[in-house]
Short mmCIF file of C-alpha atoms and ligand atoms in Angstrom, two decimals:
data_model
loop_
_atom_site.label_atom_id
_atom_site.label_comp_id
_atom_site.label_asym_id
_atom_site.label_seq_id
_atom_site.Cartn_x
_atom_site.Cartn_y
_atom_site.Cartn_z
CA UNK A 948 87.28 -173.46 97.27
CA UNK A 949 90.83 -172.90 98.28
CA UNK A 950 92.76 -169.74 96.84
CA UNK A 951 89.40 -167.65 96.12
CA UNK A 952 88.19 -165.32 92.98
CA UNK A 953 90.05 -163.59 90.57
CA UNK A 954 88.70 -161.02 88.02
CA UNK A 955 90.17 -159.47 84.96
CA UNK A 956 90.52 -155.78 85.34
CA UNK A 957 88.83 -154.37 82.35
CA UNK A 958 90.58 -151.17 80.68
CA UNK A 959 91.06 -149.08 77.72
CA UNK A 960 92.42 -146.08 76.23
CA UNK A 961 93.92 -144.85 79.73
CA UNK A 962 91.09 -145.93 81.66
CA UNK A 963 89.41 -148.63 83.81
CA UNK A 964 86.15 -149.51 82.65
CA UNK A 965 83.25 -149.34 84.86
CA UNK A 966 82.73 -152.99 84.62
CA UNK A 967 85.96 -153.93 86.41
CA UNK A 968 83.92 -151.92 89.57
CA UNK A 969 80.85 -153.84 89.06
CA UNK A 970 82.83 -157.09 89.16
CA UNK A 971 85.00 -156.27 92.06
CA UNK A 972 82.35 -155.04 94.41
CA UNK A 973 80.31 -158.23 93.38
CA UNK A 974 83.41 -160.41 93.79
CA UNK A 975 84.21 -158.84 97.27
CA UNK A 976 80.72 -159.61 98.65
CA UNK A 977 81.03 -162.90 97.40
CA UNK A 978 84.75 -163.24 98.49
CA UNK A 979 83.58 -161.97 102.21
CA UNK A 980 80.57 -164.56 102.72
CA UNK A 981 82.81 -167.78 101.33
CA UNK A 982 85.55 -166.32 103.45
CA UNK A 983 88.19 -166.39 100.38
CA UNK A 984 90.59 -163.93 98.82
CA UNK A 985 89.61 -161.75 96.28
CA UNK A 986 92.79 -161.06 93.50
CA UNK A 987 92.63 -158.95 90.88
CA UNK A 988 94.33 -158.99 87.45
CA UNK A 989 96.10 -156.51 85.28
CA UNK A 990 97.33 -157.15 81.96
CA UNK A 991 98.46 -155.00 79.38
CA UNK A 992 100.80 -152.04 78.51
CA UNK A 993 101.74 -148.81 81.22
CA UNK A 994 99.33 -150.43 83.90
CA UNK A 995 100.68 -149.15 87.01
CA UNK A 996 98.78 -146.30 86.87
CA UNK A 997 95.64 -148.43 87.41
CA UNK A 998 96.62 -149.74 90.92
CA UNK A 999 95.29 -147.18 93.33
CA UNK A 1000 91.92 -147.92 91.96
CA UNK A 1001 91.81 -151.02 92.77
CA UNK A 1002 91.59 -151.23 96.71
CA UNK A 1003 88.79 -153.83 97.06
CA UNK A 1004 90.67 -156.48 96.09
CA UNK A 1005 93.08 -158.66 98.29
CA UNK A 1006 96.22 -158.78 96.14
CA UNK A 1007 96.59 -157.30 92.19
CA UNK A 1008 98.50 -159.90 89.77
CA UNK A 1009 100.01 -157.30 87.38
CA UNK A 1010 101.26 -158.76 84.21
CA UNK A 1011 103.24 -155.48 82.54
CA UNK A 1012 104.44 -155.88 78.97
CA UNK A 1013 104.02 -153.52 75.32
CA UNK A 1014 103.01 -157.11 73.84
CA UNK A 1015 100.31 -157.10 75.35
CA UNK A 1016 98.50 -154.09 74.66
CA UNK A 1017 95.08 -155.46 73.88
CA UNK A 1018 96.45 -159.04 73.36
CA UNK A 1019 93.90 -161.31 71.71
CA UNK A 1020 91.45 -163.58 73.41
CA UNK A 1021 93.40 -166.43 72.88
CA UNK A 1022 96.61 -164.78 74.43
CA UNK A 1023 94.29 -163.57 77.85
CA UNK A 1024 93.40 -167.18 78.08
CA UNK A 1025 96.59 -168.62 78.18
CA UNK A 1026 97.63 -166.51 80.71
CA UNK A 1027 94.36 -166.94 82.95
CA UNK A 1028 94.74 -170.58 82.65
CA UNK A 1029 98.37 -170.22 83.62
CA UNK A 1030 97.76 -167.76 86.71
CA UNK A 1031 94.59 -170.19 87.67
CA UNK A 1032 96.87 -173.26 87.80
CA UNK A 1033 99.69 -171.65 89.71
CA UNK A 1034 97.88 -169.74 92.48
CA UNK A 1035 94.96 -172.12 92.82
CA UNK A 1036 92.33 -169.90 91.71
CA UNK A 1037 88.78 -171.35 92.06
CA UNK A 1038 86.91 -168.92 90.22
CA UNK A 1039 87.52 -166.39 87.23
CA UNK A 1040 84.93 -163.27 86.31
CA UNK A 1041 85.36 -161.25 83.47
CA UNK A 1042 83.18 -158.32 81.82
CA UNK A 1043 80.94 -159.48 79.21
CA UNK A 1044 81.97 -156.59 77.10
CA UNK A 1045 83.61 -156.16 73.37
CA UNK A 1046 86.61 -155.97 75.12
CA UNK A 1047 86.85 -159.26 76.58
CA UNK A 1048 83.95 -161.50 75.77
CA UNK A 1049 86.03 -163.22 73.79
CA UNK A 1050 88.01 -164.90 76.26
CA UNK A 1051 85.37 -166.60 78.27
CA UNK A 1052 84.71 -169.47 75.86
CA UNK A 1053 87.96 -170.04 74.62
CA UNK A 1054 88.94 -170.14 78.49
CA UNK A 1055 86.60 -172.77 79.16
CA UNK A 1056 88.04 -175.23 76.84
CA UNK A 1057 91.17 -174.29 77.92
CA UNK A 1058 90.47 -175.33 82.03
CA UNK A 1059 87.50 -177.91 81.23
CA UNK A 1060 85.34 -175.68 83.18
CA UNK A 1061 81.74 -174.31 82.74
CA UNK A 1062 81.27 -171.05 81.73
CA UNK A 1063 78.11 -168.51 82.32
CA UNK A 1064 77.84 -165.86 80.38
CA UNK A 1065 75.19 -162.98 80.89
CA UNK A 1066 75.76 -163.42 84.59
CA UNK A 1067 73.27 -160.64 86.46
CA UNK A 1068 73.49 -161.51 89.85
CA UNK A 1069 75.89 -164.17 92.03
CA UNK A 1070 74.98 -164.93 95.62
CA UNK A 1071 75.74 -167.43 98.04
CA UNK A 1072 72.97 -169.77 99.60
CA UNK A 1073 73.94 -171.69 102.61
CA UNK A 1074 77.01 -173.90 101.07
CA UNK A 1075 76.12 -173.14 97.11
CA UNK A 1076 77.29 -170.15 94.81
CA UNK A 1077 73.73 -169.80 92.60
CA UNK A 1078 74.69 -167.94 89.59
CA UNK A 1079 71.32 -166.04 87.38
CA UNK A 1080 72.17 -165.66 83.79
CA UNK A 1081 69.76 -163.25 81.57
CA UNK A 1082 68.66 -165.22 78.91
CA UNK A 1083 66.41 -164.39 75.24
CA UNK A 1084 67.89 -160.91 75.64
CA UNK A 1085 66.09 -160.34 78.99
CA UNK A 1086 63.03 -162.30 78.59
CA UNK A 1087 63.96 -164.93 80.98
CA UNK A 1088 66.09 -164.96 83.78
CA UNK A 1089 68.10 -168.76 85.03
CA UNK A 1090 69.16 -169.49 88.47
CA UNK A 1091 71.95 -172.35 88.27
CA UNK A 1092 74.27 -173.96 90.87
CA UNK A 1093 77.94 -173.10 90.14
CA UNK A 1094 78.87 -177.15 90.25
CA UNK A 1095 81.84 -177.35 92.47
CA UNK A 1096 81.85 -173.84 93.34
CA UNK A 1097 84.62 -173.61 90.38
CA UNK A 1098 83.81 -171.87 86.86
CA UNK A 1099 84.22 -169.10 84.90
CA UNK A 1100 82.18 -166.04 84.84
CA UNK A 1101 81.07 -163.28 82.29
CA UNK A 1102 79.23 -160.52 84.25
CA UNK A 1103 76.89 -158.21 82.26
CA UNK A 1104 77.52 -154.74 82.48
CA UNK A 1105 74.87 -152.98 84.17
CA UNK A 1106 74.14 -155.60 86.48
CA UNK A 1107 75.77 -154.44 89.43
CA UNK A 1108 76.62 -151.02 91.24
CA UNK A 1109 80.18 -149.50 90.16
CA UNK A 1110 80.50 -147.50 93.14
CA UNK A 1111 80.25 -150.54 95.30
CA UNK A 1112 83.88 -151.51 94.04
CA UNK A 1113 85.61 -148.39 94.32
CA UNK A 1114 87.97 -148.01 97.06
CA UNK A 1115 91.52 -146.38 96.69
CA UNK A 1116 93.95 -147.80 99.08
CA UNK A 1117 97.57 -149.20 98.60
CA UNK A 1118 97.22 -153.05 97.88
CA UNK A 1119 99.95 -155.94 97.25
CA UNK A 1120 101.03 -156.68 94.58
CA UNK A 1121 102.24 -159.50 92.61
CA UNK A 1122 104.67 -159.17 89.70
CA UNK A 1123 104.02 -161.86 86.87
CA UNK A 1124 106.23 -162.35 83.80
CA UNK A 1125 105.54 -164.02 80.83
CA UNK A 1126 107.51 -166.97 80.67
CA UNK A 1127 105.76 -169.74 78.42
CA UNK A 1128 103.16 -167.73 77.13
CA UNK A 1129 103.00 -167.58 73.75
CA UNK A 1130 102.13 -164.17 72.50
CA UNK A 1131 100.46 -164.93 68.61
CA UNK A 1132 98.83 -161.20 67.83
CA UNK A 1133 99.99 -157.75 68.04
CA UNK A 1134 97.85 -154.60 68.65
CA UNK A 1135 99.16 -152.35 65.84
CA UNK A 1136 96.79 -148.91 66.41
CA UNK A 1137 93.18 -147.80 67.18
CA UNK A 1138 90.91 -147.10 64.00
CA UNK A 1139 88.65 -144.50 65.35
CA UNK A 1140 85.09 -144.60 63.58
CA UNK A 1141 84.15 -141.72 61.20
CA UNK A 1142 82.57 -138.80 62.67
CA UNK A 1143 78.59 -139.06 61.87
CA UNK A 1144 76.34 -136.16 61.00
CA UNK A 1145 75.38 -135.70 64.70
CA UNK A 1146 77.63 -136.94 67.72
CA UNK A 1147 74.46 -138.57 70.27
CA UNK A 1148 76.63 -138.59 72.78
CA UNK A 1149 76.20 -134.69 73.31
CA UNK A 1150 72.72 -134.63 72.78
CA UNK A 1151 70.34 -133.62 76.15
CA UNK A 1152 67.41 -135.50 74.62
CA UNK A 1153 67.31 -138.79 71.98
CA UNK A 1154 64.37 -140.19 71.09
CA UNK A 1155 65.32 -143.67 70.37
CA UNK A 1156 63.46 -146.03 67.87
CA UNK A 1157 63.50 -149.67 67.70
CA UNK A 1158 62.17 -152.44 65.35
CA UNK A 1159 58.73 -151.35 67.03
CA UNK A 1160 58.50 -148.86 64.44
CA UNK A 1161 57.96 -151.40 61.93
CA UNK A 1162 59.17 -149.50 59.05
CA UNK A 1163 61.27 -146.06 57.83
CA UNK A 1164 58.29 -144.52 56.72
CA UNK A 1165 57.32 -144.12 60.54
CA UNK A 1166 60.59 -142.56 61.05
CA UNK A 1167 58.66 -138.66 60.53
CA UNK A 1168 56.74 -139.40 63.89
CA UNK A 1169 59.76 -139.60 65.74
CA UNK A 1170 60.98 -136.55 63.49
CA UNK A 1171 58.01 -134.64 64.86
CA UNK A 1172 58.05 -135.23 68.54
CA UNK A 1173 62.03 -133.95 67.93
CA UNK A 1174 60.76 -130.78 66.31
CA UNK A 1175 58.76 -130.03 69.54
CA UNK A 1176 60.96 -131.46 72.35
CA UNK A 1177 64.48 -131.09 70.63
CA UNK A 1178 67.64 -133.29 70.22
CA UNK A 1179 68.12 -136.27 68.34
CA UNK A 1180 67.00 -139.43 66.93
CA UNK A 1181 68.89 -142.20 67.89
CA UNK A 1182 68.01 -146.18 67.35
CA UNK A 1183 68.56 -149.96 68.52
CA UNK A 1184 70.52 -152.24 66.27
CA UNK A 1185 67.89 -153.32 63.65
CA UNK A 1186 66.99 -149.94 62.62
CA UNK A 1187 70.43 -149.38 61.69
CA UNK A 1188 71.07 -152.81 60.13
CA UNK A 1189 67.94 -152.19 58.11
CA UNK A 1190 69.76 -148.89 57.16
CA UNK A 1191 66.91 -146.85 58.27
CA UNK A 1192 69.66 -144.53 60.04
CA UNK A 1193 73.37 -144.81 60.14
CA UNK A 1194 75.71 -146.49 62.16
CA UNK A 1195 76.58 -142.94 64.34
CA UNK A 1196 72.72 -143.23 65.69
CA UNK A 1197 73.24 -146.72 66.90
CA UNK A 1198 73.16 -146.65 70.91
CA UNK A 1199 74.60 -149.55 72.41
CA UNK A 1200 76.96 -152.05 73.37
CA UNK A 1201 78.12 -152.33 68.95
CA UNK A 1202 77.17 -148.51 69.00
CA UNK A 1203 77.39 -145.64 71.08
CA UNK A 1204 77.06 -145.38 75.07
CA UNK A 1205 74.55 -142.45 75.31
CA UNK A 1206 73.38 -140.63 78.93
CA UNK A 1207 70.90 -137.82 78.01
CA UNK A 1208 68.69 -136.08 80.62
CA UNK A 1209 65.59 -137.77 78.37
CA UNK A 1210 65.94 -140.83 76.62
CA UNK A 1211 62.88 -142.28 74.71
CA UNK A 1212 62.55 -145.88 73.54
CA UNK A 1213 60.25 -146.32 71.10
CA UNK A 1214 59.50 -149.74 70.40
CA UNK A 1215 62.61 -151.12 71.41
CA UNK A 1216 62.53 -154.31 73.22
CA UNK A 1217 65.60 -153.37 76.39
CA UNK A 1218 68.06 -156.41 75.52
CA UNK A 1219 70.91 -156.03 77.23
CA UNK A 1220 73.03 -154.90 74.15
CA UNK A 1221 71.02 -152.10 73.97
CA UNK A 1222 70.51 -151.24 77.43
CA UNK A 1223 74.27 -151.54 78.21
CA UNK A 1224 74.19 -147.97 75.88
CA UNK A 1225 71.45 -146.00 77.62
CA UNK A 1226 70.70 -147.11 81.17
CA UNK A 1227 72.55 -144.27 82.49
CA UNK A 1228 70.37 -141.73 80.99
CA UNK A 1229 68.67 -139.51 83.86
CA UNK A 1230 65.03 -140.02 82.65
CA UNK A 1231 64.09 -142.73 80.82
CA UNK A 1232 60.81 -143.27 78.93
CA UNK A 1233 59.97 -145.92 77.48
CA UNK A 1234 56.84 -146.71 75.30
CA UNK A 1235 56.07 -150.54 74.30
CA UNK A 1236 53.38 -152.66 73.38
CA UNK A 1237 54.87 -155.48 75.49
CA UNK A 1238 53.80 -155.23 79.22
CA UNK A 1239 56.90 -157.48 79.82
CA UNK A 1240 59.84 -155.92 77.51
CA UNK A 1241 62.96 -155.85 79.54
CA UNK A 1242 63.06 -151.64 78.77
CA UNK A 1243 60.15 -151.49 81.32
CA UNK A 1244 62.55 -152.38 84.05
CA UNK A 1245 65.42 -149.51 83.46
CA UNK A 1246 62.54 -147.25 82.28
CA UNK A 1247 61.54 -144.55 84.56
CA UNK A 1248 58.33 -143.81 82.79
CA UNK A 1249 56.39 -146.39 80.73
CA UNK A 1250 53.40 -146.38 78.47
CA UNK A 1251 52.27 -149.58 77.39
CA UNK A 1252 50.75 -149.49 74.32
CA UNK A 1253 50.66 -148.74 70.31
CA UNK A 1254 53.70 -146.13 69.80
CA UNK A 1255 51.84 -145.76 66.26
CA UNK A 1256 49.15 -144.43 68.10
CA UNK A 1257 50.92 -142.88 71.19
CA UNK A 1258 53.95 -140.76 69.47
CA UNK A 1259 51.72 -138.95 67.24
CA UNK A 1260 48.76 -137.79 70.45
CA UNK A 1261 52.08 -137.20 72.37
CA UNK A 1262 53.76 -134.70 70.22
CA UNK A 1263 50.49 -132.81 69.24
CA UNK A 1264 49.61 -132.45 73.19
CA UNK A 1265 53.26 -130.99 73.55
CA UNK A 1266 52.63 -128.60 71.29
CA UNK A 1267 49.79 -126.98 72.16
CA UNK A 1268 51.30 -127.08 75.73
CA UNK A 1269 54.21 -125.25 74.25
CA UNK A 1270 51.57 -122.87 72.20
C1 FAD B 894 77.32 -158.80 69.99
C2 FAD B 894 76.02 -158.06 69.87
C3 FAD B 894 76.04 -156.69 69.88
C4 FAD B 894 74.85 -155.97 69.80
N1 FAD B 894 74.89 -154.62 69.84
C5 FAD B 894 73.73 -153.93 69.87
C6 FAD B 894 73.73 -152.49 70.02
O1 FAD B 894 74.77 -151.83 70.05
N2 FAD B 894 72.55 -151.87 70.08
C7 FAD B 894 71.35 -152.53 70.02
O2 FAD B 894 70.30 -151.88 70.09
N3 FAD B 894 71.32 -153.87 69.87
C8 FAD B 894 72.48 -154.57 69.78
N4 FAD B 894 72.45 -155.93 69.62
C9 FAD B 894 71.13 -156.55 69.29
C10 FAD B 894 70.28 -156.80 70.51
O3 FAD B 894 70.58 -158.08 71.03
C11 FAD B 894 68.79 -156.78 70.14
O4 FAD B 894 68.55 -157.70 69.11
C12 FAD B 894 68.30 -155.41 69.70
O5 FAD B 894 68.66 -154.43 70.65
C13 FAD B 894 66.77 -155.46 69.57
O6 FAD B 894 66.34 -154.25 69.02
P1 FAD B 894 64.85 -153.77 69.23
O7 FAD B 894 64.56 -153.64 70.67
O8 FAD B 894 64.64 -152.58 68.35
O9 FAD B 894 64.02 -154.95 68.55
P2 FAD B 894 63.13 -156.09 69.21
O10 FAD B 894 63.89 -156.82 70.25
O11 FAD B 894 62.57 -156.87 68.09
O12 FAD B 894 61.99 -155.30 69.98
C14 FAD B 894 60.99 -154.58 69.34
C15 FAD B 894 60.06 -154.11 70.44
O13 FAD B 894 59.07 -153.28 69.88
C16 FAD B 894 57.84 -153.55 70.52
N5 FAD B 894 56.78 -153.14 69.57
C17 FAD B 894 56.47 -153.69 68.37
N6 FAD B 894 55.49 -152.97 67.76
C18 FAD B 894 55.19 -151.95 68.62
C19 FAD B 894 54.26 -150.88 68.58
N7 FAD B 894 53.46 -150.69 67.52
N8 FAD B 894 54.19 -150.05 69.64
C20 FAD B 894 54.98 -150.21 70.72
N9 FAD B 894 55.90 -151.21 70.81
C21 FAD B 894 56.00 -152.07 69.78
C22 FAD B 894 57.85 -155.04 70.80
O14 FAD B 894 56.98 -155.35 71.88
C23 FAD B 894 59.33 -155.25 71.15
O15 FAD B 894 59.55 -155.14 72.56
C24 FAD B 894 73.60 -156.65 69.69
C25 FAD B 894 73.59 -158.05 69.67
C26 FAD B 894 74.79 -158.73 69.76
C27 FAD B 894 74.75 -160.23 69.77
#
């Protein structure tokens, strides 16, 4: 381990994403118990602006330049690969996001070194960096040895406090240009998605169905328990794929990112996709037939058992409650 850890600072539209927190206050622990620096790095277009927020780290490589406003996967990896070489970097973490998960692999093959994806936790233990990747969308969780405490790492959002990598304070910079990098794609403009009947993202409550529900037909439960409690239905990936709703009700890391004041999962399993949309809801409650779904451990409330059965005594005992 010589010149330390270096994440990717994660932003868009004007704003750093929460994951670039998660992975700096992560990084910084890690940084502080192998006793190396922790550098961050900013790429892209009108960046500047993002440097006060980022006082956890050691030094900020910022990398300033209208080409690369989201440059391409293959463009980020060039110029990690170039920044690793030159400053001796032993270990790279980026978000595991739409944004960037593209760059991991391609960054890999690049370097010849291994990359973990999925990474939920990263510790030290005595002289080893022990890396646990979520696995089977939750189901199983990995411990593995980072092999010559070198590698890349994809960190999935969630996994690790934001406010633990917040700290504004003045840090040094380093100015990097973009001499032999090759830039191959252009951003040319944002394609916002079209509006959908009903924006979830301002609802207080979603009820939230999953491939539980086993079919549309079952759809009027979740219709009911609406008609007594309020807001919205909103789904996991297969319901919409099945076209049982439409894309606005997706909630997720392909859909929408959703924080109610009551979310309900109906038979939805809690992979991380889906999670990544909804874990920041102020009550979850999550209903499963599966004492060990992965929703169980974000839920706040759970019910184990039949939803087919559950939804339906639910929503009648709310209503006489309601009278
Ligand atoms: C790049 C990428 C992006 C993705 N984006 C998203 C996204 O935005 N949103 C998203 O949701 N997913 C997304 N996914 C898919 C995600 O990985 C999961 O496949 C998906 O979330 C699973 O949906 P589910 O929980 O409804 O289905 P399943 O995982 O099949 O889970 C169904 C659950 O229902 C339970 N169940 C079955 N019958 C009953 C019953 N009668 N009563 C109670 N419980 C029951 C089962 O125990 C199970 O836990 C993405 C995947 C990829 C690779």
């Amino acid at each position: 381990m010589n010149n330390g850890i270096m994440i990717l600072v994660e932003h868009l539209k004007d704003a750093i994403a929460d994951i670039t927190f998660e992975m700096l206050g992560i990084s910084r622990k890690l940084a502080d118990s192998l006793g190396v620096p922790l550098k961050a790095l900013l790429i892209g277009k009108d960046i500047y602006k993002y440097l006060s927020e980022l006082g956890i780290a050691d030094e900020v490589y910022v990398l300033e330049d209208e080409k690369l406003e989201m440059a391409s996967p293959d463009t980020m990896a060039d110029i990690i690969k170039s920044i690793y070489e030159s400053k001796g970097i032993s270990i790279v973490i980026i978000g595991g996001t739409n944004t960037t998960a593209g760059i991991g692999p391609i960054l890999s093959s690049k370097l010849k070194l291994p990359f973990h994806n999925f990474c939920k936790n990263i510790r030290t233990d005595g002289d080893s960096i022990i890396i646990t990747n979520q696995l089977f969308g939750g189901k199983i969780l990995s411990d593995v040895k980072l092999d010559g405490k070198k590698g890349i790492l994809s960190v999935n959002p969630g996994s690790f406090p934001a406010d633990a990598g917040k700290a504004t304070k003045v840090v040094p910079i380093e100015e990097i240009d973009l001499t032999g990098i090759e830039v191959k794609n252009y951003f040319n403009k944002y394609i916002e998605p079209e509006a959908g009947d009903v924006d979830i993202t301002k609802e207080n409550i979603l009820v939230s169905v999953g491939r539980g529900l086993e079919n549309a037909d079952n759809l009027g439960m979740a219709e009911d328990l609406i008609g007594v409690i309020g807001g919205a239905i909103s789904a996991s990936r297969p319901v919409i794929d099945q076209g049982w709703l439409p894309l606005s009700r997706q909630v997720g890391k392909s859909g929408m990112i959703v924080k109610p004041k009551l979310y309900f999962a109906l038979g939805i399993s809690g992979a991380p996709e889906h999670v990544e949309g909804m874990k920041d809801s102020d009550c979850i409650v999550a209903i499963n037939k599966d004492p060990a779904a992965p929703i169980f451990n974000v839920a706040h409330y759970g019910v184990c058992g039949d939803l087919l059965e559950i939804v339906p005594a639910l929503t009648e005992k709310l209503k006489v409650k309601k009278g």
